[in-house]
Coordinates of C-alpha atoms in Angstrom, one line a residue:
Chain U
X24 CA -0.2 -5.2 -28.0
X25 CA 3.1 -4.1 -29.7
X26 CA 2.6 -0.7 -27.7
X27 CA 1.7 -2.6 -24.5
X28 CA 5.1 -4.4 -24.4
X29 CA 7.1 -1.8 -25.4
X30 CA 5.5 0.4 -22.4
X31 CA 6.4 -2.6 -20.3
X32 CA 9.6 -2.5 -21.5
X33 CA 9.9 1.7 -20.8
X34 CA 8.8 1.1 -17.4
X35 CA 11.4 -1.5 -16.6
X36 CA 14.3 0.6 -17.7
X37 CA 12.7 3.9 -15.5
X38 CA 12.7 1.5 -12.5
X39 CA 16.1 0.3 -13.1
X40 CA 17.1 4.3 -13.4
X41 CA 14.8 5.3 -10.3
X42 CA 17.7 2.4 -8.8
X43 CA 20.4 4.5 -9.3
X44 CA 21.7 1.5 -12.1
X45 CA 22.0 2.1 -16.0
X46 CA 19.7 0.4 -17.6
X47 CA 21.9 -1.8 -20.0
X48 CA 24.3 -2.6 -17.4
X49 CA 21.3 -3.4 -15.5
X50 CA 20.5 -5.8 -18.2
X51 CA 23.7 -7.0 -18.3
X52 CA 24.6 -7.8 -14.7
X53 CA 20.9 -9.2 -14.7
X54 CA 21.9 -12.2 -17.5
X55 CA 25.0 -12.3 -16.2
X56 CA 23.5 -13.6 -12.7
X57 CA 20.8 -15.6 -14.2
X58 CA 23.3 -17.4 -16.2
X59 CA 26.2 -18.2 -13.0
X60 CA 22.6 -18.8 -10.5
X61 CA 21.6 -21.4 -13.2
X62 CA 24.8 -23.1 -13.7
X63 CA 25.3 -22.9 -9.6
X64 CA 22.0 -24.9 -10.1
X65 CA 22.6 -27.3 -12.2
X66 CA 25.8 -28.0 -10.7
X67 CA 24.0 -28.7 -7.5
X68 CA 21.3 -31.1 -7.8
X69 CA 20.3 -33.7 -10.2
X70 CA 16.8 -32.0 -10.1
X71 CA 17.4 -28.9 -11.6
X72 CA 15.7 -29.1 -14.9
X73 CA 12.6 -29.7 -12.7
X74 CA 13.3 -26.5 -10.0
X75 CA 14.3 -24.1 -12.9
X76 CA 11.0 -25.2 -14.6
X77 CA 9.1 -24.6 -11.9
X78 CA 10.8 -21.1 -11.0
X79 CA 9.8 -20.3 -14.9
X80 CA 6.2 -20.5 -14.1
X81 CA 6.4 -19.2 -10.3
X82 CA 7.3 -15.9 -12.3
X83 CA 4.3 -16.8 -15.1
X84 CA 1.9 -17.1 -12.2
X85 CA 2.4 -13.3 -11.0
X86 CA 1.3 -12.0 -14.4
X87 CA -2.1 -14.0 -14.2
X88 CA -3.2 -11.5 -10.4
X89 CA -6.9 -11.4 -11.4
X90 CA -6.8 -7.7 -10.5
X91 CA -4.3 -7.1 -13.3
X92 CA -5.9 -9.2 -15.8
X93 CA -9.5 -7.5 -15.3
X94 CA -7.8 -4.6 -15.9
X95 CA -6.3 -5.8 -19.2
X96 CA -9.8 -7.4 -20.4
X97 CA -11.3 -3.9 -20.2
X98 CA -8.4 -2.6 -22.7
X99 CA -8.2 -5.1 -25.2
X100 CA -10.1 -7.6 -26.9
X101 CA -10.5 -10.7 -26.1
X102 CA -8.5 -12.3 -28.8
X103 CA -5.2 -9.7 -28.2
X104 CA -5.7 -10.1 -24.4
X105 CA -5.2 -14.2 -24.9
X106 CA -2.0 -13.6 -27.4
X107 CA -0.8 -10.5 -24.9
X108 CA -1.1 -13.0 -21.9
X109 CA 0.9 -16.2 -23.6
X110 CA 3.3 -13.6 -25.3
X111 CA 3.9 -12.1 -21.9
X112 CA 4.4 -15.7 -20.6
X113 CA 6.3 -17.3 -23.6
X114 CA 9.0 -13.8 -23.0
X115 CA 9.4 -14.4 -19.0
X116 CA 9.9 -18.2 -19.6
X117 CA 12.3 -17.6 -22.4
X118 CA 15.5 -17.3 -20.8
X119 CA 14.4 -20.4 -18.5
X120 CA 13.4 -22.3 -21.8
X121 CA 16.8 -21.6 -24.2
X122 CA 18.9 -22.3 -20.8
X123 CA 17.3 -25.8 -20.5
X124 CA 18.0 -26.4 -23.7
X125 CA 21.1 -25.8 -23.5
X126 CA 21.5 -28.1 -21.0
X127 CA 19.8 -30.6 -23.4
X128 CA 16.7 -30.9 -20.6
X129 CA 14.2 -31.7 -23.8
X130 CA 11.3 -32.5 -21.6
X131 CA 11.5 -29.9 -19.2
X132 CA 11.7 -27.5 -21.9
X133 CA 8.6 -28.9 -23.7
X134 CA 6.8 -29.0 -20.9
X135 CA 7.3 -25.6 -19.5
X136 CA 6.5 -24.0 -22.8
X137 CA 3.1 -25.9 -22.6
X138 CA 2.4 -24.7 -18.6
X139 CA 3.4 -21.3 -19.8
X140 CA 1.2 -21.1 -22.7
X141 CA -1.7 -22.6 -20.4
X142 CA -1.4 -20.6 -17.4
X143 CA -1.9 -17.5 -19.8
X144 CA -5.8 -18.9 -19.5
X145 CA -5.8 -18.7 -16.0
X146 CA -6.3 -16.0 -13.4
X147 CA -5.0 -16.5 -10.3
X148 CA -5.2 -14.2 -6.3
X149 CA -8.8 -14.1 -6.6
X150 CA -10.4 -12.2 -4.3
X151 CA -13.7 -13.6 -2.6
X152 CA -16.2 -11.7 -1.2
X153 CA -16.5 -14.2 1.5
X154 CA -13.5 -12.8 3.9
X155 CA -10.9 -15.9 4.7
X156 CA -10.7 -15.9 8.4
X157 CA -7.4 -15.2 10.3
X158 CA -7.0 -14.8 14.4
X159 CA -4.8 -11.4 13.5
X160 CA -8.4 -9.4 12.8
X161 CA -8.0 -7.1 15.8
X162 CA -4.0 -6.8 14.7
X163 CA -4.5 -4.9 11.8
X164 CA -2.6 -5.2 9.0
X165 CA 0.1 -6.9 7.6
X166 CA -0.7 -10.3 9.0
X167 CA -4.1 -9.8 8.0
X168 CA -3.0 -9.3 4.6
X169 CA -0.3 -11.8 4.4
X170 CA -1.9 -14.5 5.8
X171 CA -5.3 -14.1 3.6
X172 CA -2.6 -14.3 0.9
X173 CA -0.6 -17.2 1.8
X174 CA -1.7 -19.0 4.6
X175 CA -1.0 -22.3 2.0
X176 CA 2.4 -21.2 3.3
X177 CA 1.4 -22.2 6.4
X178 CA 0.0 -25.3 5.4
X179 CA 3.0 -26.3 3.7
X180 CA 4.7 -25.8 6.5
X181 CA 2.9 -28.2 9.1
X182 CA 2.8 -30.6 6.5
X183 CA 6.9 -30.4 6.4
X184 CA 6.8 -30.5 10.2
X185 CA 4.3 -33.6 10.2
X186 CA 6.6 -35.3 7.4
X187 CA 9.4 -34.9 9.1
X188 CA 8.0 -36.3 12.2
X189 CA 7.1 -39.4 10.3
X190 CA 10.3 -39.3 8.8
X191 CA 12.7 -38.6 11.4
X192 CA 13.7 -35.7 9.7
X193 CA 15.3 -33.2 12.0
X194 CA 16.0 -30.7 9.7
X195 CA 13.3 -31.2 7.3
X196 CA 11.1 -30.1 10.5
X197 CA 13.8 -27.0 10.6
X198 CA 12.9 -26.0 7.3
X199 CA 9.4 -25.7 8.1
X200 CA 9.3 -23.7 10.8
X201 CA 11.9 -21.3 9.4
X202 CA 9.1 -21.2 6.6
X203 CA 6.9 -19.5 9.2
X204 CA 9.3 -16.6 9.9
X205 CA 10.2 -16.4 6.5
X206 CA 6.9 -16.1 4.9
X207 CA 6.3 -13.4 7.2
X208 CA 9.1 -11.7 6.7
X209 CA 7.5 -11.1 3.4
X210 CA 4.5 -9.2 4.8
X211 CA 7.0 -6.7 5.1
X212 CA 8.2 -6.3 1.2
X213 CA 6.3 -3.3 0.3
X214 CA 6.0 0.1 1.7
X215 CA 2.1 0.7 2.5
X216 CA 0.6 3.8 1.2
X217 CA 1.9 6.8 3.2
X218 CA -1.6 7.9 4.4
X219 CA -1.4 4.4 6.3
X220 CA 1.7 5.7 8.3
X221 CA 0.4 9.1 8.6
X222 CA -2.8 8.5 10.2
X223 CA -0.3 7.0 13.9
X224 CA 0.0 9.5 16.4
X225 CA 3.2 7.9 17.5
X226 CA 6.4 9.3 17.2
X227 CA 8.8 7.1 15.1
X228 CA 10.4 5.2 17.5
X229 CA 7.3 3.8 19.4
X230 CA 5.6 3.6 15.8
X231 CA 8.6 0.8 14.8
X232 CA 8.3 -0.8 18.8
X233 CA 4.7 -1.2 17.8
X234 CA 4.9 -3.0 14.8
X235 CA 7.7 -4.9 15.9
X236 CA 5.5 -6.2 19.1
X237 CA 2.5 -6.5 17.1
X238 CA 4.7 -8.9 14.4
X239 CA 5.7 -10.9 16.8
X240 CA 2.4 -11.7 18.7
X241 CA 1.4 -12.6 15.2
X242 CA 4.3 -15.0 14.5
X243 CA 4.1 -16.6 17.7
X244 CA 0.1 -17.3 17.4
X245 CA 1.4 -19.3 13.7
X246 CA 5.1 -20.6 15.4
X247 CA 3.9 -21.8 18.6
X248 CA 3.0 -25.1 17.4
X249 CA 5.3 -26.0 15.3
X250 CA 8.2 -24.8 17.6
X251 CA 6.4 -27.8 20.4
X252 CA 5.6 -30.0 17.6
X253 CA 9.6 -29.7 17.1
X254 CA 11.0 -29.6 20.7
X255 CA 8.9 -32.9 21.8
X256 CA 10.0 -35.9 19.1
X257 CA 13.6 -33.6 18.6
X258 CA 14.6 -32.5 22.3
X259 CA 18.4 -33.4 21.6
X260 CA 18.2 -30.6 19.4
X261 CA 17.0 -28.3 22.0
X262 CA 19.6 -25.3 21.5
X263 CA 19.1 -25.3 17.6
X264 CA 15.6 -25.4 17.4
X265 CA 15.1 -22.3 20.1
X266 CA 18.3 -20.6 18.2
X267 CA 16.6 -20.8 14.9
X268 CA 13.2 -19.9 16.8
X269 CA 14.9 -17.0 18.1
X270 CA 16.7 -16.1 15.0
X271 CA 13.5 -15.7 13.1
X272 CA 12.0 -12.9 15.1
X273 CA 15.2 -11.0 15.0
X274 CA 14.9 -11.9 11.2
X275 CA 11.2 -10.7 10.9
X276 CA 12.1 -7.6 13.2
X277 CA 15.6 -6.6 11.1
X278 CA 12.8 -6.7 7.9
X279 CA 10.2 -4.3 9.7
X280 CA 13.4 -1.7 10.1
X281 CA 14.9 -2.7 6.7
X282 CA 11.4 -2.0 4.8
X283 CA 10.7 1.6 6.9
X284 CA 14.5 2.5 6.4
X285 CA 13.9 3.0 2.7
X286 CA 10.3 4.1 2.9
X287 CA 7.9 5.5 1.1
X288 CA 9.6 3.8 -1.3
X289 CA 10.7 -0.4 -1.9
X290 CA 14.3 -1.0 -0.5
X291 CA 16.4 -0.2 -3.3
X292 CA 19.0 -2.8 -4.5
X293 CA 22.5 -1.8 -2.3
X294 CA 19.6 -2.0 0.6
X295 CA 18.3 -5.2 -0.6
X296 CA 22.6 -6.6 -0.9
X297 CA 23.8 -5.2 2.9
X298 CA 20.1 -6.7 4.1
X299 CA 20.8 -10.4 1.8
X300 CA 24.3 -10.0 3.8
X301 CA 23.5 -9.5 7.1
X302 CA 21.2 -12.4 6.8
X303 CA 23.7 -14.9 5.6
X304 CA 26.2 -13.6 8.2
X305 CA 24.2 -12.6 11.4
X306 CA 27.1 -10.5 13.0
X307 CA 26.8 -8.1 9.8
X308 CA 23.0 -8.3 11.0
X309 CA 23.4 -6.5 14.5
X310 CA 25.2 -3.4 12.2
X311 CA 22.3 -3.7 10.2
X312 CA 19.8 -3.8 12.4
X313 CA 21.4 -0.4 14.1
X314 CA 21.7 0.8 10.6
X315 CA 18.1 0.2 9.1
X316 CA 16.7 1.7 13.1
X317 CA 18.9 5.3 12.4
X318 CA 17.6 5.5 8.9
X319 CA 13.6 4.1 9.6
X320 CA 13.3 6.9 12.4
X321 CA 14.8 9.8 9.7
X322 CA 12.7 8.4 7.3
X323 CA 9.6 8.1 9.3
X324 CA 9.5 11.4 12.0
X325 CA 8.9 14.0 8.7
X326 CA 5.8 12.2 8.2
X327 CA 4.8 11.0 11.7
X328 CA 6.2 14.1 13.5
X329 CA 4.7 16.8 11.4
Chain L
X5 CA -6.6 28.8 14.7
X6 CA -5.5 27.3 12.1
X7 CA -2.7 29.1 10.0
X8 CA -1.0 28.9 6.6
X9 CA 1.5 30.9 5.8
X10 CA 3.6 31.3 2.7
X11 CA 2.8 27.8 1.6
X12 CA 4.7 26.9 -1.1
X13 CA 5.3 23.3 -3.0
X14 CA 7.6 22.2 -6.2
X15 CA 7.0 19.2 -7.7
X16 CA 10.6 19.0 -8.9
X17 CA 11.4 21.8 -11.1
X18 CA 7.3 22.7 -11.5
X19 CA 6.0 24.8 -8.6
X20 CA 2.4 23.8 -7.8
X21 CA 1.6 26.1 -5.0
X22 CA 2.7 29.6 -5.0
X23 CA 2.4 31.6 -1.7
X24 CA -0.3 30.7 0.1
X25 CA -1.4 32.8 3.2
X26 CA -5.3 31.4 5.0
X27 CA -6.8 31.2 8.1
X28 CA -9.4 28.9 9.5
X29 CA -10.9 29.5 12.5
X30 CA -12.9 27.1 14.5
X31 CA -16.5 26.4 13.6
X32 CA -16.4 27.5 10.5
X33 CA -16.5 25.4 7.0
X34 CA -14.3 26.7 4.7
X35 CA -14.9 25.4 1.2
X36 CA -11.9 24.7 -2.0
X37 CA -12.9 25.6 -5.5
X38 CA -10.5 25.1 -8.5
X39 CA -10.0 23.6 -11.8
X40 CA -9.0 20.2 -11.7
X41 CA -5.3 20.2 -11.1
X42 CA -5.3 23.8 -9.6
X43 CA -3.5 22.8 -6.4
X44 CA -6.6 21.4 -4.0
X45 CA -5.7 18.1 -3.1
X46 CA -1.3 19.3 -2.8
X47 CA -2.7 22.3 -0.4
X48 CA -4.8 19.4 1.5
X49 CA -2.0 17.2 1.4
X50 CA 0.7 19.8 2.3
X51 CA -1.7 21.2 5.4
X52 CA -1.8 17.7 6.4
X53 CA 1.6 17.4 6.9
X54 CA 1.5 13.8 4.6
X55 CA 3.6 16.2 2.0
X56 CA 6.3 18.5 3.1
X57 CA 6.1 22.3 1.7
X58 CA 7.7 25.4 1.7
X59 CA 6.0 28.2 4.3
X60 CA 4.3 27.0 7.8
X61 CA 1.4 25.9 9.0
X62 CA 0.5 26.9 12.6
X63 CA -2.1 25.3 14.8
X64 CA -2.8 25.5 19.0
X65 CA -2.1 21.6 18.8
X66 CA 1.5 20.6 19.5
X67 CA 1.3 18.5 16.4
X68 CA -1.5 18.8 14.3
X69 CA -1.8 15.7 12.3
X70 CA -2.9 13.8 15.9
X71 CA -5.7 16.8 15.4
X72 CA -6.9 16.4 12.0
X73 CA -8.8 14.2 9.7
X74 CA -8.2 13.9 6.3
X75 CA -10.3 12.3 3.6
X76 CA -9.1 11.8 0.5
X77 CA -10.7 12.3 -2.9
X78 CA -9.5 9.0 -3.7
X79 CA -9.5 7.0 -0.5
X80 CA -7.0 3.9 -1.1
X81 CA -7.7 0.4 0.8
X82 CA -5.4 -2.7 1.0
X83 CA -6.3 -5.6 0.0
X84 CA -8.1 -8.7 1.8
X85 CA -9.0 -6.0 4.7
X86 CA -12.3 -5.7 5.4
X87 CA -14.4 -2.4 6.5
X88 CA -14.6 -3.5 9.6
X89 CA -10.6 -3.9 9.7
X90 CA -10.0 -0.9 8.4
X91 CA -11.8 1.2 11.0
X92 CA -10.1 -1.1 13.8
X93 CA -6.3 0.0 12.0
X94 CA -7.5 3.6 11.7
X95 CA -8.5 3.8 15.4
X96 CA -6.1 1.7 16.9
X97 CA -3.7 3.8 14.9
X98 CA -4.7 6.8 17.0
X99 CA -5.3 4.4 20.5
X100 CA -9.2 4.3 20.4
X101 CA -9.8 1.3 21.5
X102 CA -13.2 0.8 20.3
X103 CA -15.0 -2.2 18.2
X104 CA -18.8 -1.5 17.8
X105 CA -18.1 -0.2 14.5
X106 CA -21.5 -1.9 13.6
X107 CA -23.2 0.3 16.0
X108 CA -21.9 3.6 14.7
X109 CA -22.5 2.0 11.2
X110 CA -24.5 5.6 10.4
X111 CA -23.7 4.5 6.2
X112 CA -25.2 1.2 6.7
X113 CA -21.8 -0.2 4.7
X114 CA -21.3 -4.5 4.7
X115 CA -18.5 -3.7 6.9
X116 CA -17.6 -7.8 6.8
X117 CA -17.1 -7.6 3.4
X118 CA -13.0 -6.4 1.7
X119 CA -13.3 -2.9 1.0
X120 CA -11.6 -3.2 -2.0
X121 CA -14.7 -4.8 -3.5
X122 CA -16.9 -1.9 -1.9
X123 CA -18.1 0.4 -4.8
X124 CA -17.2 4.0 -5.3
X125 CA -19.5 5.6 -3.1
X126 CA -19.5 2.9 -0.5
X127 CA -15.1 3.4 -0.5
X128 CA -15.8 7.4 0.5
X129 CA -18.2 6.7 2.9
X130 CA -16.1 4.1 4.8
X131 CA -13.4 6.8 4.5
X132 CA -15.1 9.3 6.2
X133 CA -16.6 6.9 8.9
X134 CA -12.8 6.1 9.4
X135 CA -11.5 10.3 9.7
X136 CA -15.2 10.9 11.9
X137 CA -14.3 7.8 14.3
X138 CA -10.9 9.1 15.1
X139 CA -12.4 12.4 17.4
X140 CA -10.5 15.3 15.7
X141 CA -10.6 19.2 15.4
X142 CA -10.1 20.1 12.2
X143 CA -11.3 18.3 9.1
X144 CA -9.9 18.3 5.5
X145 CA -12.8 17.0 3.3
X146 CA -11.5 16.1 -0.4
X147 CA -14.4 15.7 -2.6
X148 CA -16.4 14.2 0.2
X149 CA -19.8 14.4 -2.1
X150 CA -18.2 12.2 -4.9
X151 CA -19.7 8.8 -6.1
X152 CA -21.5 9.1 -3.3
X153 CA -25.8 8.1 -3.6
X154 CA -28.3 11.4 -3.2
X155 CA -29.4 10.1 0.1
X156 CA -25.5 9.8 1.5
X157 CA -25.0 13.1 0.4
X158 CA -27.7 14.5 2.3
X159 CA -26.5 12.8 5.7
X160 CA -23.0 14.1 4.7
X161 CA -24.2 17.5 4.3
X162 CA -25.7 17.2 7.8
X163 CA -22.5 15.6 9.3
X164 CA -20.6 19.0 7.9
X165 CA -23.3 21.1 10.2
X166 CA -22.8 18.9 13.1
X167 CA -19.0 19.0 13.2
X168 CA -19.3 22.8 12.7
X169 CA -21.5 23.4 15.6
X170 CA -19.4 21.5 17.8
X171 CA -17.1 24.0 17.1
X172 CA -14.5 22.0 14.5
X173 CA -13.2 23.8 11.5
X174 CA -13.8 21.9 8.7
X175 CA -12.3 22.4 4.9
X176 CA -14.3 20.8 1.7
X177 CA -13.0 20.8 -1.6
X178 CA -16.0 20.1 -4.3
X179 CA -16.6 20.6 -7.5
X180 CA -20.5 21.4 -7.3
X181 CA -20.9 24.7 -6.7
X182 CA -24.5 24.8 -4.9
X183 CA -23.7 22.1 -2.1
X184 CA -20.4 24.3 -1.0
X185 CA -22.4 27.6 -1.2
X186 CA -25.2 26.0 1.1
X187 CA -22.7 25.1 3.7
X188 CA -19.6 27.0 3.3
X189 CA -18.7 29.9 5.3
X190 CA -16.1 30.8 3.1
X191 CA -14.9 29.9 -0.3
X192 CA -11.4 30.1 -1.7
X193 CA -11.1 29.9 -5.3
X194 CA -7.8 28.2 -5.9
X195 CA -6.2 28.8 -9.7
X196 CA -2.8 27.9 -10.8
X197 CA -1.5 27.3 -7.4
X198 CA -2.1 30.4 -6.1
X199 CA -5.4 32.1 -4.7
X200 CA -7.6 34.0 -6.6
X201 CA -10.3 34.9 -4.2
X202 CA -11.6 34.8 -0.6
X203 CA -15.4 34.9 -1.1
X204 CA -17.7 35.8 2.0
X205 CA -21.2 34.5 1.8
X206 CA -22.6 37.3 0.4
X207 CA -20.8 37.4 -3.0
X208 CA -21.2 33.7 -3.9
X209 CA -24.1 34.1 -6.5
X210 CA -21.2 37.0 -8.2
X211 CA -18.3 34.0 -7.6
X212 CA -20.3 31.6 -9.6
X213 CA -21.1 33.5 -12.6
X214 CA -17.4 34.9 -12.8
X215 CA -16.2 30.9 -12.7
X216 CA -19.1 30.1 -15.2
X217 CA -18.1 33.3 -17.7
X218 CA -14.0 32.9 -16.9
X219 CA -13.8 28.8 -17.6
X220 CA -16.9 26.8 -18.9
X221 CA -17.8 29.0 -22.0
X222 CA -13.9 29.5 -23.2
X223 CA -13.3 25.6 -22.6
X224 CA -16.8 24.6 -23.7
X225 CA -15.8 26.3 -27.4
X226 CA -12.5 24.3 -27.7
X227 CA -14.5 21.6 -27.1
X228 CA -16.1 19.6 -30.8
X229 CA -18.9 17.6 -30.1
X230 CA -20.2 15.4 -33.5

């Protein structure tokens, strides 16, 4: 077990070096944010104790991906496996847990050292052999993908829009349907295996117009709805919503060009920066978005062009 | 005609092929024989075009990758896509536009079903139905008889003579010996990176006893068995 963490230790520090960062500046600058995001957070809402906990275990949750737990039942026993899996959990909710106590959050802290140590018992992504339907089948593939994954996402996000209806909540409606684009704007996170670009017989450019088109026929078979549901009780707010609607394919188009403009490989952190940038301040986006095309179509012609 | 010339390929400082000058004509199978990490799956790669090399490889195509197929030895599948998916991105990935994949379903595979939960054998032969649906020329085979059932290997080995009399060049990496010699045209014995041999049907019973004296025995004694 010892060995185990120290290897996931090793591979951390070659992934922060494969980043072009040093590893212990990495470290640094990494508790250095966690600690200015956390005070930003409790600064901010009353609530925090609550979010933070909840953020603690949203990072517990990915280590219990049933494909990565079957593969550590087959190497250890069952009684290291179980102390492997809540030490794992116990070290990623630690800098959550001393924080909170810091902050005197008693309960909280209690409490998300209990969920941690529990959801070490539970395996979670399960995959059914019973396919989960989605209208994107003949659209293949990162809708189909995404949306087996986290259509709950979608869920969640009628519910907001039917809440906010009830509520007359404008911009708790808003929210929702941003939550659309921006859950498929995570289709897009990781490269796909280069075989899976390889086998298109288009050249670059009409390879990126292609999955742009085909990721937007998919978003606007999940937005449609919600963007009606929105413009009929809301209509004063006309411009917004259809700006925001608007925004969110740019959004989910800029991320098809930002994930192909580092590929094969994930966008590395300056990428990830300029991209958060251009996000929070759309005129930075049009650079980026001209940016993230240039560097996609070098990227992508030595293996589509060959 | 297919045509390599001074292929070469570094995997950073450590050069993994060394010079390598073939030719495969149409209608022809060429078989791949090497140790395991002798180069076979990095020449496959490199001919493909899906890893960039040193040398050139020449084809009649104007690009060759909208020409060839390539199987993997380990054929990799997303998750939550199904067999039938898969074929659909592999084909509309090229502009086929068909669907009756159940028709054509020559492997009998669950094809509703996530190929990730498809077992070994059942993987490869998706694989190749994917690379045989998308109509090419040439075909790169890597360990197309691996983890896959007797009977599947028999309609494999019958796929192999079909493609080659329509007149497709087809190249098969395996690591059993008597299926390559029943099919093969040529073998290339692949060692180090660099080729060792061209072998012409003829001398194939001389080919195996020279890989069975040069390798097996030597590694076999290094080997202690309790």
């Amino acid at each position: 077990m010892k060995y185990y963490l120290t290897l996931q230790y090793t591979r951390l520090t070659r992934w922060l070096k494969d980043m072009g960062i040093n590893p212990v500046l990495g470290f640094v600058l990494g508790l250095i944010l966690f600690v200015v995001l956390s005070e930003l957070l409790f600064y901010k809402t009353i609530y925090a104790p609550w979010v933070y906990g909840a953020m603690a275990l949203f990072l517990c949750s990915k280590w219990s991906d049933a494909k990565r737990n079957r593969e550590l039942r087959k190497i250890f026993t069952t009684k290291e496996y179980y102390s492997l899996r809540v030490a794992e959990n116990i070290l990623s909710s630690l800098p959550f847990l001393i924080f909170l106590l810091m902050k005197t959050a008693h309960i909280p802290a209690a409490i998300l050292l209990i969920a941690s140590i529990l959801l070490a018992f539970i395996r979670t992504n399960r995959q059914w052999n019973k396919p989960i339907p989605t209208p994107f089948k003949k659209l293949p593939f990162e809708f189909i993908v995404g949306f087996r994954k986290s259509f709950w996402a979608f869920g969640l996000a009628y519910i907001l829009i039917g809440k906010a209806i009830q509520a007359d909540n404008y911009y708790l409606g808003l929210f929702g349907m941003a939550l659309i684009f921006l859950t498929s704007m995570l289709f897009y996170q990781k490269p796909e295996p280069k075989y899976f670009v390889w086998i298109h017989t288009h050249r670059a450019p009409d390879f990126l117009k292609r999955k742009m088109i085909t990721s937007a026929i998919c978003v606007s078979i999940l937005s449609a709805l919600a963007l009606i549901l929105l413009l009929i009780p809301f209509s004063e707010n006309w411009v917004t919503t259809l700006l925001v609607y608007l925004g969110g394919y740019i959004f989910l188009g800029s991320m098809i060009l930002a994930k192909y403009s580092a590929y094969p490989y994930e966008i590395n952190i300056p990428q990830g920066i300029f991209y958060a940038l251009s996000l929070m301040f759309p005129p930075i986006l049009l650079i980026a978005i001209w940016v993230f095309y240039k560097q996609s179509k070098k990227r992508l012609e030595p293996i589509l062009e060959c | 005609m297919l045509e390599v010339k001074n292929l070469s390929k570094n995997f950073g400082s450590k050069r993994v092929l060394q010079d390598i000058n073939l030719r495969f004509e149409p209608g022809k199978v060429y078989g791949i024989v090497g140790e395991n990490g002798a180069g076979k799956t990095t020449l496959f790669r490199c001919i493909s075009g899906i890893e960039s090399h040193l040398g050139t490889v020449t084809s009649p195509y104007p690009s060759l990758k909208n020409h060839l197929g390539y199987l993997e030895t380990t054929p990799i599948f997303m998750s939550y896509i199904t067999g039938w998916e898969y074929l659909k991105l592999l084909c509309s990935a090229k502009n086929i536009n068909t669907e009756n994949f159940e028709e054509q379903n020559i492997f009998n595979l669950p094809l509703n079903q996530y190929a990730e939960t498809y077992s070994t054998g059942m993987k490869k032969k998706l694989a190749l139905m994917g690379v045989l649906l998308r109509k090419n020329d040439i075909f790169i085979l890597d360990e197309p008889f691996n983890g896959v059932d007797i009977q599947s290997n028999m309609l494999i080995t019958d796929i192999i003579e079909e493609l080659k009399s329509l007149n497709k060049t087809v190249l098969i990496s395996s690591h059993i010996f008597s299926t390559l010699s029943s099919i093969c045209d040529e073998i290339i014995l692949l060692s180090n990176g660099s080729i060792q041999k061209n072998v012409k049907k003829e001398d194939y019973e001389a080919l195996e006893q020279s890989m069975k004296k040069s390798v097996l025995k030597k590694q076999l004694k290094k080997l202690v068995i309790d």
